[in-house]
Amino acid sequence: MQTVSEQVRELQRTAGPGEAVSQYTLALCNLHGHGLEQNDVEAVRLLNLAAEQGLASAQTSLGICHRESQGVPRDDAEAAKWFRRAAEQGQASGLHEFAMCNLHGEGVAQDEVEAVRSFHLVAGQGDKNSLYSLGICYNRGEGCEQDFAEAARWWQLAAEQGHVDALANNARCYRIGEGKPQNFKEAAGWYRRAAEQGDSNAQLRLGDAYRRGEGVPQSDHEAVRWFRRAAGQGDSDGQYHLAHGYSMGRGWGRKNPREAARWYRLAADEEHVRAAVTLGAMILSGDAPGETDLATATRLVASGA
């Protein structure tokens, strides 16, 4: 069996004129540093060669490079051009990306109705990104009549395919009863699936569900565990709730004011007002070990006024 480096050398040998698939594959290796040093400029050169030969996947990837400034300066019009060419071949990713251009008016004149039409076309092929985008459009009334039930239906379909944002949105629909009957148990289940994929807001919501006992057995220990995961990703609400857990001794068995102050500080640095006020009050009352600046404490407390 060939090593990765040997496979890349073989691609370099075969990616000559007219070899669109080899050029595209080698471009991806350059983009992601797979088997060779990452080189976005070389990747774009190869993508151009493959895209000009009509390879739809290369056209979509080239459009993404122009949109994301990978190997070339950002150019929304150029990105839209390549997405359109892939879409004209019926490629699902190209159709979705060009629909996004229409939805937001990036590189083309904004046309929300056309975007929704394209999303429907690709969603019919089971594309989870278009299923999710349709949910957004129906939820906001962009290119269609606002319809929370339709939004919830499309998010459910995308969530069933594991789309992480759809998982979180589907959970929210169940939690607040938007577009479907309120069901805390279902909400917690969908939040868990999103949380396990690393969605910090879902981790926060799942922690809150355990804190309140909504849809899951009440458990301070589980609540703190999920708050910690959200906090570890820099989520200021997660940091605040984790600090509160340390402050009250919930989920830990004992209070830990030093850790509480540390997490309140991190959240306050992200302009979380409740965290700033709480930290200020802790400092003024002498309950924040290592924090002694009374002027800073007064400023923190005043931030909540």
Coordinates of C-alpha atoms in Angstrom, one line a residue:
M1 CA 0.0 0.0 0.0
Q2 CA 1.3 3.4 -1.0
T3 CA 2.2 6.0 1.7
V4 CA 0.4 9.4 1.6
S5 CA 3.6 11.0 0.3
E6 CA 3.9 8.4 -2.5
Q7 CA 0.2 9.0 -3.4
V8 CA 0.9 12.8 -3.6
R9 CA 3.9 12.2 -5.8
E10 CA 1.8 10.1 -8.1
L11 CA -0.8 12.9 -8.3
Q12 CA 1.9 15.4 -9.1
R13 CA 3.0 13.2 -11.9
T14 CA -0.5 12.6 -13.3
A15 CA -2.0 16.1 -12.8
G16 CA -1.0 17.3 -16.3
P17 CA -3.1 19.0 -19.0
G18 CA -6.6 17.6 -19.3
E19 CA -6.4 15.7 -16.0
A20 CA -9.1 17.6 -14.1
V21 CA -9.7 15.0 -11.4
S22 CA -6.0 14.6 -10.6
Q23 CA -5.6 18.4 -10.6
Y24 CA -8.6 18.8 -8.2
T25 CA -7.4 16.1 -5.9
L26 CA -3.9 17.6 -5.8
A27 CA -5.4 21.0 -5.1
L28 CA -7.2 19.7 -2.1
C29 CA -3.9 18.2 -0.8
N30 CA -2.3 21.7 -1.1
L31 CA -5.3 23.4 0.6
H32 CA -5.2 21.1 3.6
G33 CA -1.5 20.2 3.8
H34 CA -2.3 16.6 3.1
G35 CA 1.0 14.8 2.3
L36 CA 2.8 18.1 1.5
E37 CA 3.2 21.6 2.9
Q38 CA 0.0 23.6 2.7
N39 CA 0.1 26.0 -0.3
D40 CA -3.2 27.9 -0.9
V41 CA -1.8 29.7 -3.9
E42 CA -0.8 26.5 -5.7
A43 CA -4.2 25.0 -4.7
V44 CA -6.0 27.9 -6.4
R45 CA -3.9 27.5 -9.5
L46 CA -4.8 23.8 -9.8
L47 CA -8.5 24.5 -9.0
N48 CA -8.6 27.0 -11.8
L49 CA -7.2 24.4 -14.2
A50 CA -9.8 21.8 -13.2
A51 CA -12.7 24.3 -13.0
E52 CA -12.0 25.6 -16.5
Q53 CA -12.4 22.0 -17.7
G54 CA -15.9 21.9 -16.2
L55 CA -15.3 19.9 -13.1
A56 CA -18.2 21.0 -10.8
S57 CA -16.5 20.1 -7.5
A58 CA -13.5 22.2 -8.5
Q59 CA -15.7 25.1 -9.4
T60 CA -17.4 25.1 -6.0
S61 CA -14.0 24.8 -4.2
L62 CA -12.6 27.6 -6.3
G63 CA -15.6 29.8 -5.4
I64 CA -15.1 29.1 -1.7
C65 CA -11.4 30.1 -2.0
H66 CA -12.5 33.5 -3.6
R67 CA -15.1 34.0 -0.8
E68 CA -12.8 33.0 2.0
S69 CA -9.6 34.7 0.8
Q70 CA -7.7 31.4 0.5
G71 CA -4.8 31.8 -2.0
V72 CA -6.5 34.8 -3.6
P73 CA -7.9 38.2 -2.4
R74 CA -11.6 38.0 -1.5
D75 CA -13.8 38.5 -4.5
D76 CA -17.6 37.8 -4.0
A77 CA -18.4 38.3 -7.7
E78 CA -15.7 35.8 -8.7
A79 CA -17.0 33.4 -6.1
A80 CA -20.6 33.7 -7.3
K81 CA -19.4 33.1 -10.9
W82 CA -17.9 29.8 -10.0
F83 CA -20.8 28.8 -7.7
R84 CA -23.2 29.6 -10.6
R85 CA -21.2 27.4 -13.0
A86 CA -21.3 24.5 -10.6
A87 CA -25.0 25.1 -10.0
E88 CA -25.7 25.0 -13.7
Q89 CA -24.4 21.4 -13.7
G90 CA -26.7 20.5 -10.8
Q91 CA -24.0 20.0 -8.2
A92 CA -25.6 20.1 -4.8
S93 CA -22.8 22.1 -3.1
G94 CA -22.7 24.6 -5.9
L95 CA -26.4 25.1 -5.9
H96 CA -26.4 25.7 -2.2
E97 CA -23.5 28.1 -2.3
F98 CA -25.0 30.1 -5.2
A99 CA -28.4 30.2 -3.3
M100 CA -26.5 31.7 -0.4
C101 CA -25.1 34.3 -2.7
N102 CA -28.7 35.2 -3.8
L103 CA -29.9 35.2 -0.3
H104 CA -27.4 37.7 1.0
G105 CA -26.6 39.6 -2.3
E106 CA -23.0 38.6 -2.3
G107 CA -21.5 38.9 -5.7
V108 CA -24.9 39.0 -7.3
A109 CA -28.1 41.1 -6.9
Q110 CA -30.0 39.9 -3.9
D111 CA -32.9 37.6 -4.7
E112 CA -34.3 35.9 -1.7
V113 CA -37.1 34.2 -3.6
E114 CA -34.7 32.6 -6.1
A115 CA -32.5 31.5 -3.1
V116 CA -35.5 29.7 -1.5
R117 CA -36.3 28.1 -4.8
S118 CA -32.8 26.8 -5.1
F119 CA -32.7 25.6 -1.5
H120 CA -35.9 23.6 -2.2
L121 CA -34.3 22.1 -5.2
V122 CA -31.2 20.9 -3.3
A123 CA -33.1 20.0 -0.2
G124 CA -35.1 17.5 -2.4
Q125 CA -31.8 15.8 -2.9
G126 CA -31.3 15.5 0.9
D127 CA -28.6 18.1 1.2
K128 CA -28.5 18.9 4.9
N129 CA -27.1 22.4 4.5
S130 CA -30.0 23.4 2.3
L131 CA -32.5 21.8 4.6
Y132 CA -31.1 23.9 7.4
S133 CA -31.1 27.1 5.3
L134 CA -34.7 26.6 4.4
G135 CA -35.5 26.5 8.1
I136 CA -33.7 29.8 8.5
C137 CA -35.7 31.3 5.6
Y138 CA -39.1 30.2 6.9
N139 CA -38.2 31.3 10.4
R140 CA -37.3 34.8 9.3
G141 CA -39.7 35.1 6.4
E142 CA -36.8 35.6 3.9
G143 CA -38.0 34.8 0.3
C144 CA -41.1 33.2 1.6
E145 CA -44.0 33.7 4.1
Q146 CA -42.8 33.4 7.7
D147 CA -43.9 30.0 9.0
F148 CA -42.5 28.7 12.3
A149 CA -43.9 25.3 11.7
E150 CA -42.3 25.0 8.3
A151 CA -39.0 26.2 9.8
A152 CA -39.2 23.6 12.5
R153 CA -40.0 20.9 10.0
W154 CA -36.9 21.7 7.9
W155 CA -34.6 22.0 10.9
Q156 CA -35.8 18.6 12.1
L157 CA -34.9 17.0 8.7
A158 CA -31.5 18.6 8.8
A159 CA -31.0 17.7 12.4
E160 CA -31.8 14.0 11.6
Q161 CA -28.7 14.2 9.3
G162 CA -26.6 15.6 12.2
H163 CA -26.3 19.2 11.1
V164 CA -25.1 20.8 14.3
D165 CA -26.8 24.2 14.0
A166 CA -30.1 22.4 13.0
L167 CA -29.8 20.2 16.1
A168 CA -29.5 23.2 18.3
N169 CA -32.4 25.1 16.5
N170 CA -34.6 22.0 16.6
A171 CA -33.9 21.7 20.3
R172 CA -34.8 25.4 20.8
C173 CA -38.2 24.8 19.0
Y174 CA -39.0 22.1 21.4
R175 CA -37.8 24.1 24.4
I176 CA -39.9 27.2 23.7
G177 CA -42.8 25.5 21.7
E178 CA -42.1 27.4 18.5
G179 CA -43.5 25.6 15.4
K180 CA -44.1 22.4 17.4
P181 CA -45.5 21.5 20.8
Q182 CA -43.3 22.3 23.8
N183 CA -41.4 19.2 25.0
F184 CA -38.5 19.6 27.4
K185 CA -37.5 16.0 27.1
E186 CA -37.2 16.2 23.3
A187 CA -35.3 19.5 23.7
A188 CA -32.8 18.1 26.0
G189 CA -32.2 15.1 23.7
W190 CA -31.6 17.3 20.7
Y191 CA -29.4 19.7 22.7
R192 CA -27.3 16.7 23.8
R193 CA -26.6 15.7 20.2
A194 CA -25.5 19.2 19.4
A195 CA -23.5 19.5 22.6
E196 CA -21.7 16.3 21.9
Q197 CA -20.6 17.8 18.6
G198 CA -19.1 20.7 20.4
D199 CA -21.8 23.4 20.1
S200 CA -21.1 25.7 23.1
N201 CA -24.6 27.1 23.2
A202 CA -26.1 23.6 23.2
Q203 CA -23.7 22.7 26.0
L204 CA -24.9 25.7 27.9
R205 CA -28.6 24.9 27.3
L206 CA -28.1 21.2 28.3
G207 CA -26.3 22.4 31.5
D208 CA -29.2 24.7 32.2
A209 CA -31.7 21.8 31.6
Y210 CA -29.8 19.7 34.3
R211 CA -29.7 22.7 36.6
R212 CA -33.5 23.1 36.4
G213 CA -34.4 19.5 35.9
E214 CA -36.2 20.2 32.6
G215 CA -36.5 17.1 30.5
V216 CA -33.7 15.4 32.4
P217 CA -33.3 14.4 36.1
Q218 CA -32.1 17.4 38.1
S219 CA -28.3 17.2 38.6
D220 CA -26.0 19.9 39.7
H221 CA -23.0 17.7 38.9
E222 CA -24.2 17.2 35.2
A223 CA -25.1 20.9 35.0
V224 CA -21.6 22.0 36.0
R225 CA -20.0 19.4 33.7
W226 CA -21.7 20.9 30.6
F227 CA -21.2 24.5 31.8
R228 CA -17.5 23.6 32.0
R229 CA -17.4 22.4 28.5
A230 CA -19.1 25.5 27.2
A231 CA -16.8 27.7 29.4
G232 CA -13.8 25.9 28.0
Q233 CA -14.7 27.1 24.5
G234 CA -14.9 30.7 25.7
D235 CA -18.7 31.0 26.1
S236 CA -19.2 33.8 28.6
D237 CA -22.5 32.5 29.8
G238 CA -20.9 29.1 30.4
Q239 CA -18.1 30.8 32.3
Y240 CA -20.7 32.7 34.4
H241 CA -22.7 29.6 35.3
L242 CA -19.5 27.7 36.0
A243 CA -18.3 30.5 38.3
H244 CA -21.7 30.5 40.0
G245 CA -21.4 26.7 40.6
Y246 CA -18.0 27.2 42.3
S247 CA -19.4 30.1 44.3
M248 CA -22.4 28.1 45.6
G249 CA -20.6 24.7 45.8
R250 CA -23.1 23.2 43.4
G251 CA -21.8 20.1 41.6
W252 CA -18.5 20.2 43.5
G253 CA -19.6 19.4 47.1
R254 CA -17.9 22.5 48.5
K255 CA -17.5 26.2 47.6
N256 CA -14.4 27.4 45.8
P257 CA -14.3 31.2 45.8
R258 CA -10.9 31.4 44.1
E259 CA -12.1 29.4 41.1
A260 CA -15.4 31.3 41.2
A261 CA -13.5 34.6 40.9
R262 CA -11.3 33.3 38.2
W263 CA -14.2 32.3 36.0
Y264 CA -16.2 35.4 36.8
R265 CA -13.1 37.4 35.7
L266 CA -12.9 35.5 32.4
A267 CA -16.6 36.2 31.7
A268 CA -16.3 39.8 32.8
D269 CA -13.4 40.3 30.3
E270 CA -15.9 39.2 27.6
E271 CA -18.3 42.0 28.8
H272 CA -20.7 39.7 30.6
V273 CA -22.4 42.2 32.8
R274 CA -23.7 39.8 35.5
A275 CA -20.3 38.3 35.9
A276 CA -18.7 41.7 36.2
V277 CA -21.1 42.9 38.8
T278 CA -20.8 39.6 40.8
L279 CA -17.0 39.8 40.7
G280 CA -17.0 43.4 41.8
A281 CA -19.3 42.6 44.7
M282 CA -17.0 39.6 45.7
I283 CA -14.0 41.9 45.7
L284 CA -15.7 44.6 47.8
S285 CA -16.8 42.1 50.3
G286 CA -13.4 40.4 50.5
D287 CA -14.7 37.1 49.1
A288 CA -12.5 37.0 46.0
P289 CA -9.0 35.6 46.9
G290 CA -6.3 37.4 45.0
E291 CA -8.5 40.2 43.9
T292 CA -7.9 43.4 46.0
D293 CA -8.3 46.4 43.7
L294 CA -11.2 48.3 45.1
A295 CA -11.2 50.8 42.2
T296 CA -11.6 48.0 39.8
A297 CA -14.3 46.4 41.9
T298 CA -16.3 49.7 42.0
R299 CA -16.0 50.0 38.2
L300 CA -17.2 46.4 37.8
V301 CA -20.2 46.9 40.0
A302 CA -21.0 50.2 38.2
S303 CA -21.0 48.4 34.8
G304 CA -24.4 46.9 35.7
A305 CA -26.0 50.2 36.5

